[in-house]
């Protein structure tokens, strides 16, 4: 690639956070978008004619879900795809949905046709090789070159916190903890728990069903309530919501249930912190405890940083937790920064 | 005034009906009174003038008389136009009836031709079968005669000759049947090819429409990146060396993944 040709084309960098619940992108043309990681295909010819589309994504897919076969291609932070030869039709459909989702996320970045597009995707730390390969294959169809990196790493890199930092990425499917010590994190630097946003939703649904007899709701409604009112510790406002009871909108105060459901996040986080701190170089343990970074959609639960700090004081004798400013875009911003800093010849070699 | 009298005379002639003396006799008429056209016209004119004189005076009478004459002539012309239109319609009707008759005659001729063809076809088939039957009978006769001429034929010889004969006849029929089947297949193939051509045409038109619609839609050119060239770490970047090492590690892991994919 000559210098002049590069200048003719322009270079668009895209950072992507491929999440169980949401997929976010940040691009070097200023575009920042988030879509729900949901893909829907019309159930039959009738619905296809009605919807006038072959594939629907995100909120549109959720809104039209009754006419669609809906896929959430990621589960517990990884693709519902093993790469096994005996993979059934459903797994293949999920793989296609994941590929379509990645394509749609890249289209959201609105790349110009005459620009080179280089993309870094924050992949789940636990993703298998075949899983990662599927992500790369899906992205390659839309970009000139693509790289994967660990999600927690991209969050820390985006904030220039490269040494002695512990990143807690609370997603929908998993809560990932990763300690950074100036090098790429290894397997021993990472722990993962499947107590995350979806688990909070399930717990809240259980508590609402128990305490609000007759109340009708869906997982989506519960998720929206949590995202609006989610908190741990002391609540700043009452969570008064309307749920239908036998078709009639009825008011319920769910403050207590929401607080209780969200608090299930604290215990696994503390377990993870304890494990990663306890196995770290003793000279740097204190520094690590004081540089805990809370990221991901789950970090938007009000009071979570204070609650984790409080628990650290009780169990580890202290610590300092910082919530990143943009939990939804933290991973994508970090991936974008990695894409920017990556030398040209690395991109060329991966084309 | 002269023109008016002529027109009046023409109108009387046109409105009169013609009949022959024989037909009047048949109706029992022995004598007829004859009144000339000039006399009728003069009577009509005199009647009009007398009527006008009794009701009007001077210039007024003359004006009304002129207007009446003019109106009479207009009505006469209108009547002539209607007569012309009527004649034209009648002429067209006659021509249409002639055409229908012609078509009926042609249809009858075609029916006859078809019937003849069908009969000829049936006769040709019957003749062909008869000819074939005769040919087969002749060949069987020849075989039997040749066998008889050769002395006492063995059963095996007779069987061989009969089988040879039958196979010869059957193979001829098979050829004919095969040709008929091939012709049928060709027709089917031709029909299918024609349908494919039509579908191709329809597809082409649809694609063209699609392209037109796509061209009509506003095309999103995307948003330009702020970068015109690949960036990389800036000189003087915070923790530049460490970041460089991390970039190298990320690249290495991805290169390995790519090799696994290609391998």
Coordinates of C-alpha atoms in Angstrom, one line a residue:
Chain A
X1 CA 0.0 0.0 0.0
X2 CA 1.6 3.3 -1.0
X3 CA 1.4 6.4 1.0
X4 CA -0.5 8.3 -1.7
X5 CA -3.0 5.5 -2.1
X6 CA -3.6 5.5 1.6
X7 CA -4.3 9.2 1.5
X8 CA -6.7 8.7 -1.4
X9 CA -8.7 6.2 0.5
X10 CA -8.7 7.2 4.1
X11 CA -8.7 4.8 7.1
X12 CA -11.6 4.1 9.3
X13 CA -10.9 2.4 12.6
X14 CA -13.8 0.6 14.3
X15 CA -13.7 -0.7 17.9
X16 CA -16.4 -3.2 18.7
X17 CA -17.7 -4.7 21.9
X18 CA -19.6 -7.9 21.0
X19 CA -21.7 -8.5 24.0
X20 CA -24.4 -11.0 25.1
X21 CA -27.0 -8.2 25.5
X22 CA -25.6 -5.3 23.5
X23 CA -23.1 -4.8 20.7
X24 CA -21.4 -1.4 20.7
X25 CA -19.2 0.2 18.2
X26 CA -17.0 3.3 18.3
X27 CA -15.4 4.5 15.0
X28 CA -12.9 7.1 14.0
X29 CA -15.5 9.0 12.0
X30 CA -17.2 9.9 15.3
X31 CA -20.0 7.3 15.0
X32 CA -20.9 5.5 18.3
X33 CA -23.8 3.1 18.2
X34 CA -25.2 0.3 20.3
X35 CA -27.7 -2.3 19.2
X36 CA -29.2 -5.1 21.1
X37 CA -27.5 -8.4 20.2
X38 CA -30.7 -9.8 18.8
X39 CA -31.3 -11.0 15.2
X40 CA -34.7 -11.9 13.8
X41 CA -35.6 -13.7 10.6
X42 CA -39.2 -13.6 9.3
X43 CA -41.0 -16.9 10.3
X44 CA -42.7 -17.3 6.9
X45 CA -43.3 -15.7 3.5
X46 CA -46.3 -13.8 4.9
X47 CA -44.3 -12.1 7.7
X48 CA -41.5 -11.5 5.2
X49 CA -43.8 -9.6 2.9
X50 CA -45.3 -7.7 5.8
X51 CA -41.9 -6.7 7.3
X52 CA -40.3 -6.1 3.8
X53 CA -37.0 -7.3 5.3
X54 CA -35.0 -10.5 5.3
X55 CA -33.3 -9.8 8.6
X56 CA -34.1 -7.5 11.5
X57 CA -31.8 -6.4 14.3
X58 CA -31.8 -5.0 17.8
X59 CA -34.8 -3.2 19.0
X60 CA -36.7 -3.7 15.8
X61 CA -36.3 -7.4 16.1
X62 CA -37.5 -7.3 19.7
X63 CA -40.5 -5.2 18.8
X64 CA -41.5 -7.5 15.9
X65 CA -40.5 -10.7 17.6
X66 CA -44.0 -12.3 17.2
X67 CA -43.4 -12.4 13.4
X68 CA -39.8 -13.5 13.7
X69 CA -37.6 -16.4 14.6
X70 CA -35.4 -14.6 17.0
X71 CA -31.8 -15.5 17.9
X72 CA -29.6 -14.1 20.6
X73 CA -26.4 -15.5 19.2
X74 CA -24.3 -15.0 22.3
X75 CA -24.8 -16.7 25.6
X76 CA -22.8 -16.3 28.7
X77 CA -20.4 -14.1 26.8
X78 CA -19.6 -16.5 24.0
X79 CA -21.2 -17.5 20.7
X80 CA -23.6 -20.4 20.8
X81 CA -21.3 -22.1 18.4
X82 CA -18.8 -24.9 19.1
X83 CA -17.5 -25.6 15.7
X84 CA -18.2 -29.3 16.1
X85 CA -18.9 -31.3 13.1
X86 CA -22.0 -32.6 14.8
X87 CA -23.3 -29.1 15.2
X88 CA -27.1 -29.1 14.9
X89 CA -29.3 -26.8 12.8
X90 CA -30.0 -24.4 15.8
X91 CA -26.3 -23.9 16.4
X92 CA -25.7 -23.2 12.7
X93 CA -28.5 -20.7 12.7
X94 CA -27.0 -19.0 15.8
X95 CA -23.7 -18.8 13.9
X96 CA -25.3 -17.2 11.0
X97 CA -27.1 -14.8 13.3
X98 CA -23.8 -13.8 14.9
X99 CA -22.3 -13.2 11.5
X100 CA -25.2 -11.1 10.5
X101 CA -25.1 -9.2 13.7
X102 CA -21.4 -8.3 13.3
X103 CA -22.1 -7.2 9.7
X104 CA -24.9 -5.0 10.9
X105 CA -22.8 -3.5 13.7
X106 CA -20.1 -2.6 11.1
X107 CA -22.8 -1.1 8.8
X108 CA -23.8 1.1 11.8
X109 CA -20.4 2.6 11.7
X110 CA -21.3 4.0 8.2
X111 CA -18.0 3.3 6.6
X112 CA -17.3 5.0 3.2
X113 CA -16.9 2.6 0.4
X114 CA -13.6 4.2 -0.6
X115 CA -12.0 3.9 2.8
X116 CA -9.9 1.1 4.3
X117 CA -11.7 -0.3 7.3
X118 CA -9.7 -1.8 10.2
X119 CA -11.6 -3.3 13.1
X120 CA -10.7 -4.5 16.6
X121 CA -13.3 -6.7 18.3
X122 CA -13.3 -7.1 22.0
X123 CA -14.0 -10.9 22.2
X124 CA -15.1 -12.7 25.3
X125 CA -12.1 -13.8 27.3
X126 CA -13.4 -17.4 27.5
X127 CA -14.2 -17.7 23.7
X128 CA -12.8 -20.9 22.1
X129 CA -10.5 -20.8 19.1
X130 CA -13.4 -22.0 16.8
X131 CA -15.6 -19.3 18.4
X132 CA -13.0 -16.6 17.8
X133 CA -12.5 -18.0 14.2
X134 CA -16.2 -17.6 13.6
X135 CA -16.1 -14.0 14.8
X136 CA -13.1 -13.2 12.6
X137 CA -14.7 -14.9 9.5
X138 CA -17.9 -12.9 10.1
X139 CA -16.1 -9.6 10.3
X140 CA -13.8 -10.2 7.4
X141 CA -16.7 -10.1 5.0
X142 CA -17.2 -6.4 5.9
X143 CA -13.7 -5.0 6.7
X144 CA -10.3 -5.0 5.3
X145 CA -8.5 -6.3 8.3
X146 CA -9.7 -7.5 11.7
X147 CA -8.2 -8.4 15.1
X148 CA -9.6 -9.7 18.3
X149 CA -8.6 -8.8 21.8
X150 CA -9.7 -9.6 25.3
X151 CA -12.6 -7.4 26.4
X152 CA -11.4 -6.5 29.9
X153 CA -8.0 -5.7 28.3
X154 CA -9.6 -3.3 25.8
X155 CA -11.4 -1.5 28.6
X156 CA -8.2 -0.9 30.6
X157 CA -6.2 0.0 27.4
X158 CA -8.8 2.6 26.6
X159 CA -8.2 4.4 29.9
X160 CA -4.4 3.9 29.7
X161 CA -4.5 1.8 32.8
X162 CA -2.0 -0.8 31.8
X163 CA -0.3 -1.8 35.0
X164 CA -1.5 -3.2 38.3
X165 CA -5.2 -2.7 37.5
X166 CA -8.1 -5.1 38.0
X167 CA -10.9 -4.7 35.5
X168 CA -14.4 -6.0 36.3
X169 CA -16.5 -6.2 33.2
X170 CA -20.1 -6.9 34.1
X171 CA -22.0 -8.0 31.0
X172 CA -25.3 -9.7 30.5
X173 CA -24.1 -13.3 30.4
X174 CA -20.9 -13.1 32.5
X175 CA -18.9 -11.1 34.9
X176 CA -15.3 -11.1 33.8
X177 CA -12.4 -10.1 36.1
X178 CA -9.0 -9.5 34.7
X179 CA -5.8 -8.2 36.3
X180 CA -3.4 -6.3 34.2
X181 CA 0.3 -6.1 35.0
X182 CA 1.8 -4.5 31.9
X183 CA 1.6 -7.5 29.6
X184 CA -1.2 -9.3 27.9
X185 CA -3.3 -11.1 30.5
X186 CA -2.9 -14.8 30.7
X187 CA -5.4 -17.5 31.7
X188 CA -4.4 -17.2 35.4
X189 CA -5.0 -13.4 35.2
X190 CA -8.7 -13.9 34.4
X191 CA -11.7 -15.3 36.2
X192 CA -15.3 -15.5 35.0
X193 CA -18.6 -15.9 36.7
X194 CA -22.0 -16.5 35.1
X195 CA -23.7 -14.2 37.6
X196 CA -24.3 -11.1 35.6
X197 CA -27.1 -9.0 34.1
X198 CA -29.2 -12.0 33.0
X199 CA -28.9 -13.6 36.4
X200 CA -30.1 -10.4 38.0
X201 CA -33.1 -10.3 35.6
X202 CA -33.9 -13.9 36.5
X203 CA -33.7 -13.2 40.3
X204 CA -35.8 -10.1 39.9
X205 CA -38.4 -12.0 37.9
X206 CA -38.5 -14.6 40.7
X207 CA -38.9 -12.0 43.4
X208 CA -41.6 -10.1 41.5
X209 CA -43.5 -13.3 40.8
X210 CA -43.3 -14.2 44.6
X211 CA -44.2 -10.8 45.9
X212 CA -46.7 -9.4 43.3
X213 CA -49.4 -12.1 42.9
X214 CA -51.1 -11.9 39.5
X215 CA -48.6 -9.5 38.0
X216 CA -47.8 -10.3 34.4
X217 CA -44.4 -9.5 32.9
X218 CA -41.8 -10.6 30.4
X219 CA -38.0 -10.9 30.7
X220 CA -37.8 -7.8 28.5
X221 CA -40.0 -5.8 30.9
X222 CA -38.0 -6.9 33.9
X223 CA -34.8 -5.9 32.1
X224 CA -36.1 -2.5 31.4
X225 CA -37.2 -2.0 35.0
X226 CA -33.7 -3.1 36.2
X227 CA -32.0 -0.7 33.8
X228 CA -34.2 2.1 35.0
X229 CA -34.0 1.6 38.7
X230 CA -31.2 -0.9 39.4
X231 CA -29.3 -0.2 42.6
X232 CA -27.5 -1.8 45.6
X233 CA -27.2 -0.3 49.1
X234 CA -29.5 2.6 49.8
X235 CA -32.0 3.6 47.1
X236 CA -32.1 7.2 46.0
X237 CA -35.7 6.8 44.7
X238 CA -38.6 4.4 45.0
X239 CA -39.0 2.0 42.1
X240 CA -42.7 2.4 41.5
X241 CA -43.8 0.6 38.3
X242 CA -46.9 -0.5 36.6
X243 CA -47.5 -4.1 35.7
X244 CA -50.7 -5.6 34.3
X245 CA -52.8 -7.8 36.5
X246 CA -55.5 -9.6 34.6
X247 CA -55.2 -7.0 31.9
X248 CA -55.4 -4.0 34.3
X249 CA -52.3 -1.8 34.8
X250 CA -51.5 -2.0 38.5
X251 CA -48.9 -0.1 40.5
X252 CA -46.2 -2.0 42.4
X253 CA -43.3 -0.7 44.5
X254 CA -40.4 -3.0 43.5
X255 CA -37.6 -1.0 45.3
X256 CA -36.9 -3.8 47.8
X257 CA -36.9 -6.6 45.1
X258 CA -34.7 -4.6 42.8
X259 CA -32.1 -3.9 45.5
X260 CA -32.1 -7.6 46.5
X261 CA -31.8 -8.9 43.0
X262 CA -28.9 -6.5 42.0
X263 CA -27.0 -7.4 45.2
X264 CA -26.4 -10.9 43.9
X265 CA -23.6 -9.4 41.8
X266 CA -21.5 -8.4 44.8
X267 CA -20.6 -11.9 46.1
X268 CA -19.0 -13.3 42.9
X269 CA -17.2 -10.0 42.3
X270 CA -15.7 -10.2 45.7
X271 CA -14.7 -13.8 45.2
X272 CA -13.0 -12.9 42.0
X273 CA -11.2 -9.9 43.5
X274 CA -10.0 -11.9 46.4
X275 CA -8.7 -14.7 44.1
X276 CA -6.9 -12.3 41.8
X277 CA -5.4 -10.2 44.6
X278 CA -4.4 -13.2 46.7
X279 CA -2.5 -14.7 43.8
X280 CA -0.8 -11.5 42.8
X281 CA 2.7 -10.4 43.7
X282 CA 2.4 -9.4 47.4
X283 CA 4.4 -6.3 46.9
X284 CA 1.8 -5.0 44.4
X285 CA -1.4 -6.4 46.0
X286 CA -2.3 -3.1 47.7
X287 CA -1.8 -1.2 44.5
X288 CA -4.0 -3.7 42.7
X289 CA -6.8 -3.3 45.3
X290 CA -6.7 0.4 44.9
X291 CA -7.1 0.3 41.1
X292 CA -10.3 -1.7 40.6
X293 CA -12.1 -0.6 37.4
X294 CA -15.8 -1.3 37.1
X295 CA -17.1 -1.6 33.5
X296 CA -19.8 -3.1 31.3
X297 CA -23.6 -2.5 31.3
X298 CA -23.9 -4.1 34.7
X299 CA -21.7 -1.4 36.3
X300 CA -24.6 1.1 35.7
X301 CA -26.3 -0.4 38.8
X302 CA -26.4 2.5 41.2
X303 CA -24.2 2.2 44.2
X304 CA -22.4 -0.9 43.0
X305 CA -19.0 0.7 43.2
X306 CA -19.6 1.8 46.8
X307 CA -21.0 -1.6 47.7
X308 CA -17.9 -3.4 46.3
X309 CA -15.6 -1.0 48.1
X310 CA -17.5 -1.6 51.4
X311 CA -17.3 -5.4 50.9
X312 CA -13.5 -5.1 50.1
X313 CA -13.0 -3.1 53.3
X314 CA -14.7 -6.0 55.2
X315 CA -13.0 -8.9 53.5
X316 CA -9.7 -7.4 52.1
X317 CA -9.0 -4.6 54.5
X318 CA -9.7 -1.9 51.9
X319 CA -9.7 -0.9 48.2
X320 CA -10.7 1.7 45.7
X321 CA -13.3 1.1 43.0
X322 CA -13.7 3.4 40.0
X323 CA -16.6 3.1 37.6
X324 CA -15.7 4.0 34.1
X325 CA -17.5 7.0 32.6
X326 CA -19.1 5.3 29.7
X327 CA -20.0 1.7 30.8
X328 CA -21.7 0.9 27.4
X329 CA -18.9 2.2 25.2
X330 CA -15.9 1.4 27.5
X331 CA -15.0 -1.8 25.6
X332 CA -15.6 -0.3 22.2
X333 CA -13.6 2.9 22.9
X334 CA -10.7 0.8 24.2
X335 CA -10.9 -1.4 21.0
X336 CA -10.9 1.7 18.9
X337 CA -7.8 2.9 20.7
X338 CA -6.0 -0.4 20.1
X339 CA -7.0 -0.2 16.4
X340 CA -5.5 3.3 16.2
X341 CA -2.3 2.3 17.9
X342 CA -1.7 -0.8 15.9
X343 CA 1.2 -0.4 13.4
X344 CA 0.3 -0.4 9.7
X345 CA 2.3 -3.5 8.8
X346 CA 0.4 -5.6 11.4
X347 CA -2.8 -4.7 9.7
X348 CA -1.4 -5.5 6.3
X349 CA -0.2 -8.9 7.4
X350 CA -3.6 -9.8 8.6
X351 CA -5.5 -8.8 5.5
Chain B
X1 CA -88.2 32.8 -54.1
X2 CA -87.5 30.4 -57.1
X3 CA -85.1 28.4 -54.8
X4 CA -87.8 28.0 -52.2
X5 CA -90.3 26.7 -54.7
X6 CA -87.8 24.1 -55.9
X7 CA -86.9 23.0 -52.4
X8 CA -90.6 22.7 -51.5
X9 CA -91.2 20.6 -54.7
X10 CA -88.2 18.4 -53.8
X11 CA -89.5 18.0 -50.3
X12 CA -92.9 16.9 -51.5
X13 CA -91.3 14.5 -53.9
X14 CA -89.1 13.1 -51.1
X15 CA -92.0 12.6 -48.7
X16 CA -94.2 11.0 -51.3
X17 CA -94.1 7.2 -51.7
X18 CA -94.0 5.5 -55.1
X19 CA -96.4 2.7 -56.1
X20 CA -97.3 1.0 -59.3
X21 CA -100.7 1.0 -61.1
X22 CA -100.8 -2.8 -60.7
X23 CA -100.5 -2.6 -56.9
X24 CA -103.2 0.0 -56.8
X25 CA -105.5 -2.2 -58.9
X26 CA -104.8 -5.1 -56.5
X27 CA -106.0 -2.8 -53.7
X28 CA -109.2 -2.2 -55.7
X29 CA -108.4 1.3 -56.9
X30 CA -109.9 1.9 -60.3
X31 CA -109.4 5.7 -60.7
X32 CA -106.9 8.1 -59.2
X33 CA -106.9 12.0 -59.0
X34 CA -103.6 13.5 -60.1
X35 CA -102.3 16.7 -58.6
X36 CA -99.1 18.2 -60.0
X37 CA -96.2 19.2 -57.8
X38 CA -96.2 22.7 -59.0
X39 CA -99.9 23.0 -58.0
X40 CA -99.2 21.5 -54.6
X41 CA -96.3 24.0 -54.0
X42 CA -98.5 26.9 -55.2
X43 CA -101.3 25.8 -52.8
X44 CA -98.9 25.6 -49.9
X45 CA -97.4 29.0 -50.7
X46 CA -100.8 30.5 -51.1
X47 CA -102.0 29.0 -47.8
X48 CA -99.0 30.4 -46.0
X49 CA -99.4 33.8 -47.4
X50 CA -103.2 33.9 -46.7
X51 CA -102.6 32.8 -43.1
X52 CA -99.9 35.5 -42.6
X53 CA -102.1 38.2 -44.3
X54 CA -104.9 37.5 -41.9
X55 CA -102.7 37.9 -38.8
X56 CA -99.9 40.3 -39.8
X57 CA -99.5 43.5 -41.8
X58 CA -96.8 45.2 -43.9
X59 CA -93.1 44.7 -43.3
X60 CA -93.8 42.4 -40.3
X61 CA -95.6 40.0 -42.6
X62 CA -92.7 39.9 -45.1
X63 CA -90.2 39.3 -42.3
X64 CA -92.1 36.5 -40.8
X65 CA -92.6 34.9 -44.3
X66 CA -88.8 35.1 -44.9
X67 CA -88.0 33.7 -41.5
X68 CA -90.4 30.8 -42.0
X69 CA -89.0 30.1 -45.4
X70 CA -85.5 30.1 -44.0
X71 CA -86.5 27.8 -41.1
X72 CA -88.2 25.5 -43.6
X73 CA -85.1 25.3 -45.7
X74 CA -83.0 24.6 -42.6
X75 CA -85.3 21.8 -41.5
X76 CA -85.2 20.5 -45.1
X77 CA -81.4 20.5 -45.0
X78 CA -81.4 18.8 -41.6
X79 CA -83.7 16.2 -42.9
X80 CA -81.4 15.6 -45.8
X81 CA -78.5 15.2 -43.4
X82 CA -80.4 12.6 -41.4
X83 CA -81.3 10.9 -44.6
X84 CA -77.7 10.8 -45.6
X85 CA -76.7 9.4 -42.2
X86 CA -79.4 6.8 -42.4
X87 CA -78.2 5.7 -45.8
X88 CA -74.6 5.5 -44.5
X89 CA -75.6 3.4 -41.5
X90 CA -77.7 1.2 -43.8
X91 CA -74.7 0.8 -46.1
X92 CA -72.4 -0.1 -43.2
X93 CA -75.0 -2.6 -41.9
X94 CA -75.2 -4.2 -45.3
X95 CA -71.4 -4.4 -45.5
X96 CA -71.2 -6.0 -42.0
X97 CA -73.9 -8.5 -42.9
X98 CA -72.0 -9.3 -46.1
X99 CA -68.8 -9.8 -44.0
X100 CA -70.7 -12.0 -41.6
X101 CA -72.0 -14.0 -44.5
X102 CA -68.5 -14.3 -45.9
X103 CA -67.2 -15.5 -42.5
X104 CA -70.0 -18.0 -42.2
X105 CA -69.2 -19.3 -45.6
X106 CA -65.5 -19.5 -44.8
X107 CA -66.2 -21.3 -41.5
X108 CA -68.3 -23.8 -43.3
X109 CA -65.6 -24.4 -45.9
X110 CA -63.0 -24.8 -43.1
X111 CA -65.3 -27.3 -41.3
X112 CA -65.6 -29.2 -44.6
X113 CA -61.9 -29.2 -45.1
X114 CA -61.3 -30.4 -41.5
X115 CA -63.8 -33.1 -41.9
X116 CA -62.1 -34.1 -45.2
X117 CA -58.7 -34.1 -43.6
X118 CA -59.9 -36.2 -40.7
X119 CA -61.5 -38.6 -43.0
X120 CA -58.4 -38.7 -45.2
X121 CA -56.2 -39.1 -42.1
X122 CA -58.4 -42.0 -40.9
X123 CA -58.3 -43.5 -44.4
X124 CA -54.5 -43.0 -44.6
X125 CA -54.1 -44.8 -41.2
X126 CA -56.4 -47.6 -42.4
X127 CA -54.5 -47.8 -45.7
X128 CA -51.1 -47.8 -43.9
X129 CA -52.3 -50.6 -41.5
X130 CA -53.7 -52.5 -44.5
X131 CA -50.4 -52.1 -46.4
X132 CA -48.4 -53.1 -43.4
X133 CA -50.6 -56.1 -42.8
X134 CA -50.3 -57.1 -46.4
X135 CA -46.5 -56.6 -46.3
X136 CA -46.2 -58.7 -43.1
X137 CA -48.5 -61.4 -44.6
X138 CA -46.4 -61.4 -47.8
X139 CA -43.2 -61.7 -45.9
X140 CA -44.6 -64.5 -43.7
X141 CA -45.7 -66.2 -46.9
X142 CA -42.3 -65.8 -48.4
X143 CA -40.6 -67.3 -45.3
X144 CA -43.0 -70.2 -45.2
X145 CA -42.6 -70.8 -49.0
X146 CA -38.8 -70.7 -48.7
X147 CA -38.9 -73.1 -45.8
X148 CA -41.2 -75.4 -47.8
X149 CA -38.9 -75.1 -50.9
X150 CA -35.9 -76.1 -48.9
X151 CA -37.3 -79.5 -48.2
X152 CA -38.3 -80.6 -44.7
X153 CA -37.3 -77.7 -42.4
X154 CA -36.3 -78.3 -38.9
X155 CA -38.2 -76.6 -36.1
X156 CA -35.0 -74.7 -35.2
X157 CA -34.7 -73.3 -38.8
X158 CA -38.4 -72.4 -38.8
X159 CA -38.1 -70.7 -35.4
X160 CA -35.0 -68.8 -36.4
X161 CA -36.6 -67.5 -39.6
X162 CA -39.9 -66.5 -37.8
X163 CA -38.0 -64.8 -35.0
X164 CA -35.9 -62.9 -37.6
X165 CA -39.1 -61.8 -39.4
X166 CA -40.8 -60.7 -36.2
X167 CA -37.8 -58.9 -34.9
X168 CA -37.5 -57.1 -38.2
X169 CA -41.1 -55.9 -38.1
X170 CA -40.9 -55.0 -34.4
X171 CA -37.6 -53.1 -34.8
X172 CA -39.3 -51.0 -37.5
X173 CA -42.1 -50.2 -35.2
X174 CA -39.8 -49.4 -32.4
X175 CA -37.9 -47.0 -34.5
X176 CA -41.2 -45.2 -35.4
X177 CA -42.3 -45.1 -31.8
X178 CA -38.9 -43.8 -30.7
X179 CA -39.0 -41.1 -33.3
X180 CA -42.5 -40.1 -32.1
X181 CA -41.3 -40.0 -28.5
X182 CA -38.3 -38.0 -29.5
X183 CA -40.5 -35.5 -31.3
X184 CA -42.7 -35.3 -28.3
X185 CA -39.7 -34.7 -26.1
X186 CA -38.4 -32.1 -28.5
X187 CA -41.7 -30.3 -28.2
X188 CA -41.6 -30.4 -24.4
X189 CA -38.0 -29.2 -24.4
X190 CA -39.0 -26.4 -26.8
X191 CA -41.9 -25.4 -24.5
X192 CA -39.7 -25.5 -21.4
X193 CA -37.0 -23.4 -23.2
X194 CA -39.7 -20.9 -24.2
X195 CA -40.9 -20.7 -20.6
X196 CA -37.4 -20.2 -19.4
X197 CA -36.9 -17.4 -21.9
X198 CA -40.0 -15.8 -20.7
X199 CA -38.9 -16.1 -17.1
X200 CA -35.5 -14.8 -18.0
X201 CA -37.1 -11.8 -19.6
X202 CA -39.4 -11.2 -16.5
X203 CA -36.3 -11.6 -14.3
X204 CA -34.4 -9.1 -16.4
X205 CA -37.3 -6.6 -16.2
X206 CA -37.6 -7.1 -12.4
X207 CA -33.9 -6.6 -11.9
X208 CA -34.0 -3.5 -14.0
X209 CA -36.9 -2.1 -11.9
X210 CA -35.0 -3.0 -8.8
X211 CA -32.0 -1.1 -10.1
X212 CA -34.2 1.9 -10.9
X213 CA -35.7 1.8 -7.4
X214 CA -32.3 1.4 -5.9
X215 CA -31.0 4.4 -7.9
X216 CA -34.0 6.4 -6.8
X217 CA -33.3 5.8 -3.1
X218 CA -30.9 8.1 -1.4
X219 CA -27.6 6.4 -1.2
X220 CA -25.7 6.7 2.1
X221 CA -22.1 7.6 1.2
X222 CA -21.1 7.0 4.8
X223 CA -19.1 9.3 7.1
X224 CA -15.4 10.0 6.4
X225 CA -12.9 9.0 9.0
X226 CA -10.8 11.7 10.5
X227 CA -7.7 9.8 9.4
X228 CA -6.3 9.8 5.9
X229 CA -3.7 7.2 6.7
X230 CA -2.9 4.4 9.1
X231 CA -1.9 5.9 12.4
X232 CA 0.0 3.7 14.9
X233 CA 1.4 4.8 18.2
X234 CA 2.3 8.5 18.3
X235 CA 5.9 9.4 19.2
X236 CA 6.0 10.6 22.8
X237 CA 2.8 8.6 23.7
X238 CA 2.5 7.7 27.4
X239 CA 3.9 4.3 28.0
X240 CA 4.8 4.0 24.4
X241 CA 7.3 1.1 24.7
X242 CA 4.8 -0.9 26.8
X243 CA 2.0 -0.3 24.4
X244 CA 4.2 -1.2 21.5
X245 CA 4.9 -4.6 23.2
X246 CA 1.2 -5.1 23.9
X247 CA 0.3 -4.4 20.2
X248 CA 2.9 -6.9 19.1
X249 CA 1.4 -9.5 21.5
X250 CA -2.1 -8.9 20.2
X251 CA -0.9 -9.1 16.7
X252 CA 1.0 -12.3 17.4
X253 CA -2.1 -13.9 18.9
X254 CA -4.2 -12.9 15.9
X255 CA -1.6 -14.1 13.4
X256 CA -1.6 -17.5 15.2
X257 CA -5.4 -17.6 15.0
X258 CA -5.3 -16.8 11.3
X259 CA -2.8 -19.5 10.7
X260 CA -5.0 -22.0 12.5
X261 CA -7.9 -20.9 10.4
X262 CA -5.9 -21.3 7.2
X263 CA -4.3 -24.6 8.3

